[in-house]
Amino acid sequence: MSVANLVASADARGRVGLPVLDGRYVATARLGRGASGSTWAAEDVARGDRCVVKLFGAGAGAEIAGEFRRLASLAHPSVVRVRDVGRAADGRAFLVTDLVGGPGLDVVAAIVDDTDRVRRFERLARDLADALAYLHARGLVHGDVAAANVRFAADGRAVLLDLGLAGAPRDGVGGARGTLGYAPPEALVGVRGVAGDLFGLGATLFEAWTGAPPFGHGLAAVQRMLTTRAPRLSAVRAGLPPAWDDLGAALLASEAAQRPASARDVLRLVARASHDGTPSLGDFSAPFPEGDPLEGVFVGRAAERETLRRALEPLAEGAAPRAAIAVVGAPGSGRRTLIESVVREVALAAAAGVTTEVHVARGEVEVLEALVGVAGSAVAEADEARREQRRFAALAEALERSAASRPLCAVLPESSLSEAFLSFMAGAPPSGRIVIVAPTTAPVARPFVENVVLAPLGDEAVRALVARAAWGEDVPSEAADAIVAAAGGHAALAAALARRLALAVREKSALDPTALARPGDDLTAVLAAGFAALSEEARATVVALSLTSNVEAARAIAGLDEVSWSSAFAAARREGWVRAPGVGEGLTSPAHAAIAREALREPAFALT
């Protein structure tokens, strides 16, 4: 199908003002309108049947039609079929899907017979979890799992509709996504991930059983998500086996890390909770996801997380108890991940209206200077130490002026300059409206600093990381024990070893615990071995991305055509070397970048 043309005038049948796409899809009625665009019931003139067209707003990104073409290859009985995608002459993207004409989700709660209602509910849960396992295994997230987006087909199966927000995972890009009341808290700051789909599944199942969503509708629902737990299913309506209470609570956890690891896991839990205990076909047939199995995963650090949260939360009210927070730990201990996790929680609370908005700025000291219009390099002083102090004083004064209208949290990278500025800010009593946060390797000895020291990951946290990397597959206890022993509580090393395990599980390789993880291996050794195991094209991709975060420039450096680049990028991402598009560009960590740059020194390695 060629790219469509939009005709906004009357169509040949006299329907004035309703869109006609490519002369083929004739809109008959508007079904709904949202922030992303409008949805229409339509007639497919070429096929002589009815369909659904979603026409997106002019602001939709240029990549959206490409993402939708991925959806067109999907084939699952509980995922609505995509018939066509395109872009109108005025630039607007559209998506055409089948029309599922059966009843909506409310028919389940209305069933009078208890046995029939339980059976219908259990099948609904299996169908939807199976559909999500299918999508997630192909690197796609639905993005809007909600009661309104589920209908029943003529044979009784549940079908997941509206793929308008579907696509690859995204980490905090753009504004709120999804349907309030069903979207997870993190969706308020633009996150689109597997855990969010599982939250939406939990809210949808809750409504199917009880007749109402767990937190209500709209922004007030998001506020309740952040401040209270969802009611247990049995507390609202009795009749389900007790295991459903635990599954519902896990799906509706406000923190993504507390939800099940994958839809495959949910399928198993649904089977165990159901009366017949029969797993669905998808429990065994769904392939592994295309991307990094640990993308977006955060385990452990409950105590450190709470300490950092307590230090940051008062900032929204202009009452931060410390001017500076140092997150202390060795490289690879998870400092940056912890900082971003808690900063996101602060942003979520503000987006939900629970607290006042906080301005979050990220970057080196020079970025802060540019933000507030201070020329740090222009400070005139012969003595270097005094010049630095004057520079910091000018920046601190400008930051205070900027924070007078909105509290500011500045997240700095690890560097000597960042630590020096953090130490400077921690030397004076806080105003309450500015907090500087940075990772350091040692505690900062200043009077007004909060040192959040990261202890080694506990054994259970490492086991949780291993379980998530395996994506619902059973892991031999000796393999998990080997990783726990070799990692020694080091977060990045545990993650690298868990990815190695995931690769073995995916490829159905024999798991030799002694080859998987050897006590004494450090992060550098494990990453170097992982880099050497990549294909030549994947290594070139990793090295190119260590030199520039611009994807087109990196592809040129690697000397790969578009098809080869796509394949190599996917392979490198699958083994945890590069970030997914939309989750931040470049390599996974500075340790990965160091290994890649070291490869450039090898005589046998060359880029075009």
Short mmCIF file of N, CA and C in Angstrom, two decimals, residues 476-601:
data_model
loop_
_atom_site.label_atom_id
_atom_site.label_comp_id
_atom_site.label_asym_id
_atom_site.label_seq_id
_atom_site.Cartn_x
_atom_site.Cartn_y
_atom_site.Cartn_z
N PRO A 476 18.90 -23.07 36.74
CA PRO A 476 19.49 -24.05 37.66
C PRO A 476 20.11 -23.35 38.87
N SER A 477 19.86 -23.88 40.04
CA SER A 477 20.33 -23.21 41.27
C SER A 477 21.85 -23.08 41.28
N GLU A 478 22.56 -24.06 40.69
CA GLU A 478 24.02 -23.96 40.71
C GLU A 478 24.52 -22.81 39.83
N ALA A 479 23.78 -22.49 38.77
CA ALA A 479 24.18 -21.35 37.93
C ALA A 479 23.96 -20.04 38.67
N ALA A 480 22.82 -19.91 39.35
CA ALA A 480 22.57 -18.71 40.14
C ALA A 480 23.58 -18.57 41.26
N ASP A 481 23.93 -19.70 41.91
CA ASP A 481 24.92 -19.67 42.99
C ASP A 481 26.28 -19.20 42.48
N ALA A 482 26.64 -19.64 41.28
CA ALA A 482 27.93 -19.26 40.70
C ALA A 482 27.99 -17.76 40.45
N ILE A 483 26.90 -17.19 39.97
CA ILE A 483 26.87 -15.75 39.71
C ILE A 483 26.92 -14.97 41.02
N VAL A 484 26.17 -15.42 42.02
CA VAL A 484 26.19 -14.75 43.32
C VAL A 484 27.61 -14.73 43.88
N ALA A 485 28.29 -15.89 43.79
CA ALA A 485 29.64 -15.98 44.34
C ALA A 485 30.63 -15.13 43.56
N ALA A 486 30.54 -15.15 42.24
CA ALA A 486 31.50 -14.42 41.42
C ALA A 486 31.28 -12.91 41.48
N ALA A 487 30.01 -12.50 41.58
CA ALA A 487 29.71 -11.06 41.56
C ALA A 487 30.16 -10.37 42.84
N GLY A 488 30.10 -11.06 43.96
CA GLY A 488 30.53 -10.45 45.22
C GLY A 488 29.76 -9.19 45.57
N GLY A 489 28.51 -9.11 45.14
CA GLY A 489 27.70 -7.93 45.46
C GLY A 489 27.92 -6.75 44.54
N HIS A 490 28.76 -6.89 43.51
CA HIS A 490 29.02 -5.80 42.57
C HIS A 490 27.91 -5.78 41.52
N ALA A 491 27.16 -4.69 41.46
CA ALA A 491 25.95 -4.63 40.64
C ALA A 491 26.24 -4.82 39.16
N ALA A 492 27.23 -4.09 38.62
CA ALA A 492 27.51 -4.18 37.19
C ALA A 492 28.06 -5.55 36.81
N LEU A 493 28.88 -6.14 37.68
CA LEU A 493 29.41 -7.47 37.39
C LEU A 493 28.28 -8.50 37.43
N ALA A 494 27.40 -8.38 38.41
CA ALA A 494 26.24 -9.29 38.49
C ALA A 494 25.39 -9.18 37.23
N ALA A 495 25.18 -7.94 36.75
CA ALA A 495 24.37 -7.74 35.55
C ALA A 495 25.04 -8.35 34.32
N ALA A 496 26.37 -8.18 34.20
CA ALA A 496 27.09 -8.73 33.05
C ALA A 496 27.01 -10.26 33.06
N LEU A 497 27.17 -10.86 34.23
CA LEU A 497 27.09 -12.32 34.33
C LEU A 497 25.67 -12.81 34.08
N ALA A 498 24.68 -12.04 34.55
CA ALA A 498 23.29 -12.43 34.31
C ALA A 498 22.96 -12.38 32.83
N ARG A 499 23.51 -11.41 32.11
CA ARG A 499 23.30 -11.36 30.66
C ARG A 499 23.96 -12.56 29.98
N ARG A 500 25.12 -12.95 30.47
CA ARG A 500 25.78 -14.12 29.92
C ARG A 500 24.90 -15.35 30.11
N LEU A 501 24.31 -15.46 31.29
CA LEU A 501 23.38 -16.56 31.56
C LEU A 501 22.17 -16.49 30.62
N ALA A 502 21.62 -15.29 30.44
CA ALA A 502 20.45 -15.14 29.58
C ALA A 502 20.75 -15.60 28.17
N LEU A 503 21.95 -15.29 27.67
CA LEU A 503 22.34 -15.71 26.33
C LEU A 503 22.37 -17.24 26.24
N ALA A 504 22.90 -17.88 27.27
CA ALA A 504 22.94 -19.34 27.27
C ALA A 504 21.54 -19.93 27.29
N VAL A 505 20.65 -19.31 28.06
CA VAL A 505 19.27 -19.80 28.13
C VAL A 505 18.58 -19.62 26.79
N ARG A 506 18.78 -18.48 26.15
CA ARG A 506 18.15 -18.21 24.86
C ARG A 506 18.59 -19.21 23.80
N GLU A 507 19.89 -19.51 23.83
CA GLU A 507 20.44 -20.39 22.81
C GLU A 507 20.34 -21.86 23.20
N LYS A 508 19.69 -22.11 24.36
CA LYS A 508 19.52 -23.49 24.85
C LYS A 508 20.87 -24.18 24.99
N SER A 509 21.89 -23.41 25.37
CA SER A 509 23.22 -23.98 25.56
C SER A 509 23.28 -24.73 26.89
N ALA A 510 24.18 -25.68 26.97
CA ALA A 510 24.40 -26.37 28.23
C ALA A 510 25.00 -25.39 29.23
N LEU A 511 24.41 -25.30 30.41
CA LEU A 511 24.86 -24.35 31.41
C LEU A 511 25.97 -24.96 32.25
N ASP A 512 27.19 -24.51 32.03
CA ASP A 512 28.32 -24.93 32.84
C ASP A 512 28.64 -23.81 33.81
N PRO A 513 28.25 -23.95 35.09
CA PRO A 513 28.44 -22.86 36.04
C PRO A 513 29.87 -22.38 36.14
N THR A 514 30.85 -23.30 35.98
CA THR A 514 32.25 -22.88 36.09
C THR A 514 32.67 -22.01 34.91
N ALA A 515 32.04 -22.21 33.75
CA ALA A 515 32.34 -21.36 32.60
C ALA A 515 31.53 -20.07 32.65
N LEU A 516 30.37 -20.13 33.29
CA LEU A 516 29.49 -18.97 33.37
C LEU A 516 30.11 -17.88 34.22
N ALA A 517 30.65 -18.25 35.35
CA ALA A 517 31.18 -17.26 36.28
C ALA A 517 32.29 -17.89 37.10
N ARG A 518 33.45 -17.24 37.09
CA ARG A 518 34.59 -17.75 37.85
C ARG A 518 34.92 -16.77 38.97
N PRO A 519 34.94 -17.23 40.21
CA PRO A 519 35.33 -16.33 41.32
C PRO A 519 36.67 -15.68 41.00
N GLY A 520 36.74 -14.41 41.23
CA GLY A 520 37.96 -13.67 40.93
C GLY A 520 37.87 -12.86 39.65
N ASP A 521 36.92 -13.20 38.76
CA ASP A 521 36.72 -12.38 37.56
C ASP A 521 36.23 -11.00 37.97
N ASP A 522 36.84 -9.96 37.43
CA ASP A 522 36.31 -8.62 37.70
C ASP A 522 35.49 -8.15 36.50
N LEU A 523 34.91 -6.97 36.63
CA LEU A 523 34.01 -6.47 35.59
C LEU A 523 34.75 -6.33 34.26
N THR A 524 35.98 -5.83 34.32
CA THR A 524 36.74 -5.62 33.09
C THR A 524 36.96 -6.93 32.35
N ALA A 525 37.31 -7.97 33.09
CA ALA A 525 37.55 -9.27 32.45
C ALA A 525 36.28 -9.84 31.83
N VAL A 526 35.17 -9.72 32.56
CA VAL A 526 33.90 -10.25 32.05
C VAL A 526 33.45 -9.49 30.81
N LEU A 527 33.57 -8.15 30.85
CA LEU A 527 33.16 -7.36 29.69
C LEU A 527 34.08 -7.60 28.50
N ALA A 528 35.36 -7.75 28.76
CA ALA A 528 36.30 -8.01 27.66
C ALA A 528 35.97 -9.33 26.97
N ALA A 529 35.64 -10.34 27.76
CA ALA A 529 35.26 -11.63 27.17
C ALA A 529 33.96 -11.50 26.39
N GLY A 530 33.02 -10.73 26.92
CA GLY A 530 31.76 -10.53 26.22
C GLY A 530 31.95 -9.77 24.92
N PHE A 531 32.83 -8.77 24.92
CA PHE A 531 33.11 -8.00 23.71
C PHE A 531 33.74 -8.91 22.65
N ALA A 532 34.68 -9.75 23.08
CA ALA A 532 35.35 -10.64 22.13
C ALA A 532 34.38 -11.63 21.51
N ALA A 533 33.31 -11.97 22.23
CA ALA A 533 32.34 -12.94 21.72
C ALA A 533 31.36 -12.33 20.72
N LEU A 534 31.31 -11.01 20.62
CA LEU A 534 30.41 -10.36 19.66
C LEU A 534 30.89 -10.61 18.24
N SER A 535 29.98 -10.52 17.30
CA SER A 535 30.36 -10.62 15.90
C SER A 535 31.22 -9.41 15.51
N GLU A 536 31.93 -9.53 14.40
CA GLU A 536 32.79 -8.43 13.95
C GLU A 536 31.99 -7.16 13.73
N GLU A 537 30.80 -7.28 13.13
CA GLU A 537 29.98 -6.09 12.87
C GLU A 537 29.44 -5.51 14.17
N ALA A 538 29.08 -6.37 15.13
CA ALA A 538 28.59 -5.86 16.41
C ALA A 538 29.71 -5.15 17.17
N ARG A 539 30.94 -5.67 17.09
CA ARG A 539 32.07 -4.98 17.74
C ARG A 539 32.31 -3.62 17.10
N ALA A 540 32.22 -3.57 15.77
CA ALA A 540 32.40 -2.27 15.10
C ALA A 540 31.31 -1.29 15.52
N THR A 541 30.10 -1.77 15.69
CA THR A 541 29.00 -0.92 16.12
C THR A 541 29.25 -0.37 17.52
N VAL A 542 29.69 -1.24 18.42
CA VAL A 542 29.96 -0.82 19.80
C VAL A 542 31.08 0.22 19.83
N VAL A 543 32.14 -0.04 19.10
CA VAL A 543 33.27 0.90 19.10
C VAL A 543 32.83 2.25 18.51
N ALA A 544 32.07 2.22 17.44
CA ALA A 544 31.61 3.47 16.81
C ALA A 544 30.74 4.26 17.78
N LEU A 545 29.88 3.59 18.53
CA LEU A 545 29.02 4.28 19.48
C LEU A 545 29.77 4.77 20.71
N SER A 546 30.98 4.24 20.92
CA SER A 546 31.81 4.78 22.01
C SER A 546 32.45 6.10 21.61
N LEU A 547 32.46 6.37 20.31
CA LEU A 547 33.07 7.60 19.81
C LEU A 547 32.07 8.71 19.59
N THR A 548 30.81 8.33 19.32
CA THR A 548 29.77 9.34 19.10
C THR A 548 28.42 8.73 19.45
N SER A 549 27.52 9.55 20.02
CA SER A 549 26.18 9.06 20.33
C SER A 549 25.22 9.30 19.16
N ASN A 550 25.70 9.97 18.11
CA ASN A 550 24.88 10.20 16.93
C ASN A 550 24.84 8.92 16.10
N VAL A 551 23.65 8.33 15.97
CA VAL A 551 23.53 7.02 15.35
C VAL A 551 23.98 7.04 13.90
N GLU A 552 23.59 8.04 13.13
CA GLU A 552 23.99 8.10 11.73
C GLU A 552 25.50 8.24 11.59
N ALA A 553 26.09 9.09 12.45
CA ALA A 553 27.55 9.24 12.41
C ALA A 553 28.24 7.95 12.80
N ALA A 554 27.69 7.25 13.80
CA ALA A 554 28.29 5.98 14.23
C ALA A 554 28.22 4.94 13.13
N ARG A 555 27.10 4.90 12.41
CA ARG A 555 26.96 3.93 11.33
C ARG A 555 28.01 4.20 10.24
N ALA A 556 28.24 5.47 9.97
CA ALA A 556 29.25 5.81 8.97
C ALA A 556 30.64 5.40 9.44
N ILE A 557 30.92 5.61 10.73
CA ILE A 557 32.23 5.22 11.27
C ILE A 557 32.41 3.71 11.20
N ALA A 558 31.34 2.97 11.50
CA ALA A 558 31.42 1.51 11.48
C ALA A 558 31.50 0.97 10.06
N GLY A 559 31.12 1.78 9.07
CA GLY A 559 31.19 1.35 7.68
C GLY A 559 30.17 0.30 7.32
N LEU A 560 28.97 0.38 7.94
CA LEU A 560 27.93 -0.61 7.71
C LEU A 560 26.76 0.00 6.96
N ASP A 561 26.15 -0.80 6.09
CA ASP A 561 24.93 -0.32 5.46
C ASP A 561 23.79 -0.41 6.47
N GLU A 562 22.62 0.11 6.10
CA GLU A 562 21.52 0.22 7.06
C GLU A 562 21.07 -1.14 7.58
N VAL A 563 21.00 -2.14 6.71
CA VAL A 563 20.55 -3.47 7.13
C VAL A 563 21.56 -4.11 8.08
N SER A 564 22.84 -4.03 7.73
CA SER A 564 23.88 -4.62 8.57
C SER A 564 23.96 -3.91 9.91
N TRP A 565 23.82 -2.58 9.88
CA TRP A 565 23.84 -1.80 11.13
C TRP A 565 22.69 -2.22 12.03
N SER A 566 21.50 -2.36 11.47
CA SER A 566 20.34 -2.73 12.27
C SER A 566 20.54 -4.07 12.94
N SER A 567 21.08 -5.04 12.20
CA SER A 567 21.32 -6.37 12.74
C SER A 567 22.40 -6.34 13.81
N ALA A 568 23.48 -5.60 13.55
CA ALA A 568 24.59 -5.53 14.51
C ALA A 568 24.17 -4.79 15.77
N PHE A 569 23.39 -3.73 15.60
CA PHE A 569 22.90 -2.96 16.75
C PHE A 569 22.03 -3.84 17.63
N ALA A 570 21.13 -4.62 17.00
CA ALA A 570 20.25 -5.51 17.76
C ALA A 570 21.05 -6.54 18.54
N ALA A 571 22.09 -7.09 17.92
CA ALA A 571 22.93 -8.08 18.60
C ALA A 571 23.66 -7.46 19.79
N ALA A 572 24.19 -6.26 19.60
CA ALA A 572 24.90 -5.59 20.69
C ALA A 572 23.95 -5.21 21.82
N ARG A 573 22.76 -4.80 21.45
CA ARG A 573 21.76 -4.45 22.47
C ARG A 573 21.33 -5.70 23.24
N ARG A 574 21.14 -6.79 22.55
CA ARG A 574 20.69 -8.02 23.18
C ARG A 574 21.66 -8.48 24.26
N GLU A 575 22.94 -8.20 24.07
CA GLU A 575 23.94 -8.63 25.04
C GLU A 575 24.37 -7.49 25.96
N GLY A 576 23.55 -6.41 25.97
CA GLY A 576 23.72 -5.38 26.98
C GLY A 576 24.78 -4.34 26.72
N TRP A 577 25.21 -4.18 25.47
CA TRP A 577 26.27 -3.22 25.19
C TRP A 577 25.74 -1.84 24.82
N VAL A 578 24.60 -1.76 24.18
CA VAL A 578 24.08 -0.46 23.76
C VAL A 578 22.67 -0.28 24.30
N ARG A 579 22.28 0.96 24.43
CA ARG A 579 20.94 1.28 24.91
C ARG A 579 19.95 1.22 23.76
N ALA A 580 18.70 0.93 24.11
CA ALA A 580 17.65 0.89 23.09
C ALA A 580 17.36 2.29 22.59
N PRO A 581 16.92 2.45 21.33
CA PRO A 581 16.49 3.77 20.85
C PRO A 581 15.40 4.32 21.76
N GLY A 582 15.53 5.58 22.15
CA GLY A 582 14.54 6.20 23.02
C GLY A 582 14.85 6.02 24.49
N VAL A 583 15.89 5.23 24.83
CA VAL A 583 16.26 5.03 26.23
C VAL A 583 17.59 5.72 26.51
N GLY A 584 18.01 6.60 25.65
CA GLY A 584 19.29 7.25 25.79
C GLY A 584 20.25 6.62 24.79
N GLU A 585 21.05 7.44 24.15
CA GLU A 585 21.91 6.93 23.08
C GLU A 585 23.25 6.46 23.66
N GLY A 586 23.97 5.68 22.88
CA GLY A 586 25.31 5.30 23.25
C GLY A 586 25.38 3.98 24.00
N LEU A 587 26.52 3.76 24.67
CA LEU A 587 26.78 2.49 25.34
C LEU A 587 26.16 2.46 26.73
N THR A 588 26.10 1.26 27.28
CA THR A 588 25.37 1.03 28.53
C THR A 588 26.00 1.72 29.71
N SER A 589 27.34 1.75 29.78
CA SER A 589 28.01 2.34 30.95
C SER A 589 29.40 2.79 30.56
N PRO A 590 30.05 3.59 31.40
CA PRO A 590 31.44 3.96 31.13
C PRO A 590 32.37 2.76 31.05
N ALA A 591 32.06 1.69 31.81
CA ALA A 591 32.90 0.49 31.76
C ALA A 591 32.83 -0.17 30.39
N HIS A 592 31.63 -0.20 29.81
CA HIS A 592 31.49 -0.75 28.45
C HIS A 592 32.25 0.12 27.45
N ALA A 593 32.15 1.45 27.62
CA ALA A 593 32.84 2.36 26.70
C ALA A 593 34.36 2.20 26.79
N ALA A 594 34.86 1.96 28.00
CA ALA A 594 36.31 1.80 28.17
C ALA A 594 36.81 0.55 27.44
N ILE A 595 36.04 -0.53 27.49
CA ILE A 595 36.43 -1.75 26.78
C ILE A 595 36.43 -1.50 25.28
N ALA A 596 35.41 -0.77 24.80
CA ALA A 596 35.31 -0.50 23.36
C ALA A 596 36.47 0.36 22.88
N ARG A 597 36.81 1.39 23.64
CA ARG A 597 37.91 2.27 23.22
C ARG A 597 39.25 1.54 23.28
N GLU A 598 39.37 0.61 24.23
CA GLU A 598 40.60 -0.17 24.32
C GLU A 598 40.80 -0.99 23.05
N ALA A 599 39.68 -1.44 22.46
CA ALA A 599 39.77 -2.25 21.24
C ALA A 599 40.40 -1.47 20.09
N LEU A 600 40.25 -0.16 20.10
CA LEU A 600 40.82 0.65 19.03
C LEU A 600 42.35 0.59 19.02
N ARG A 601 42.94 0.23 20.14
CA ARG A 601 44.40 0.17 20.23
C ARG A 601 44.95 -1.15 19.68
#
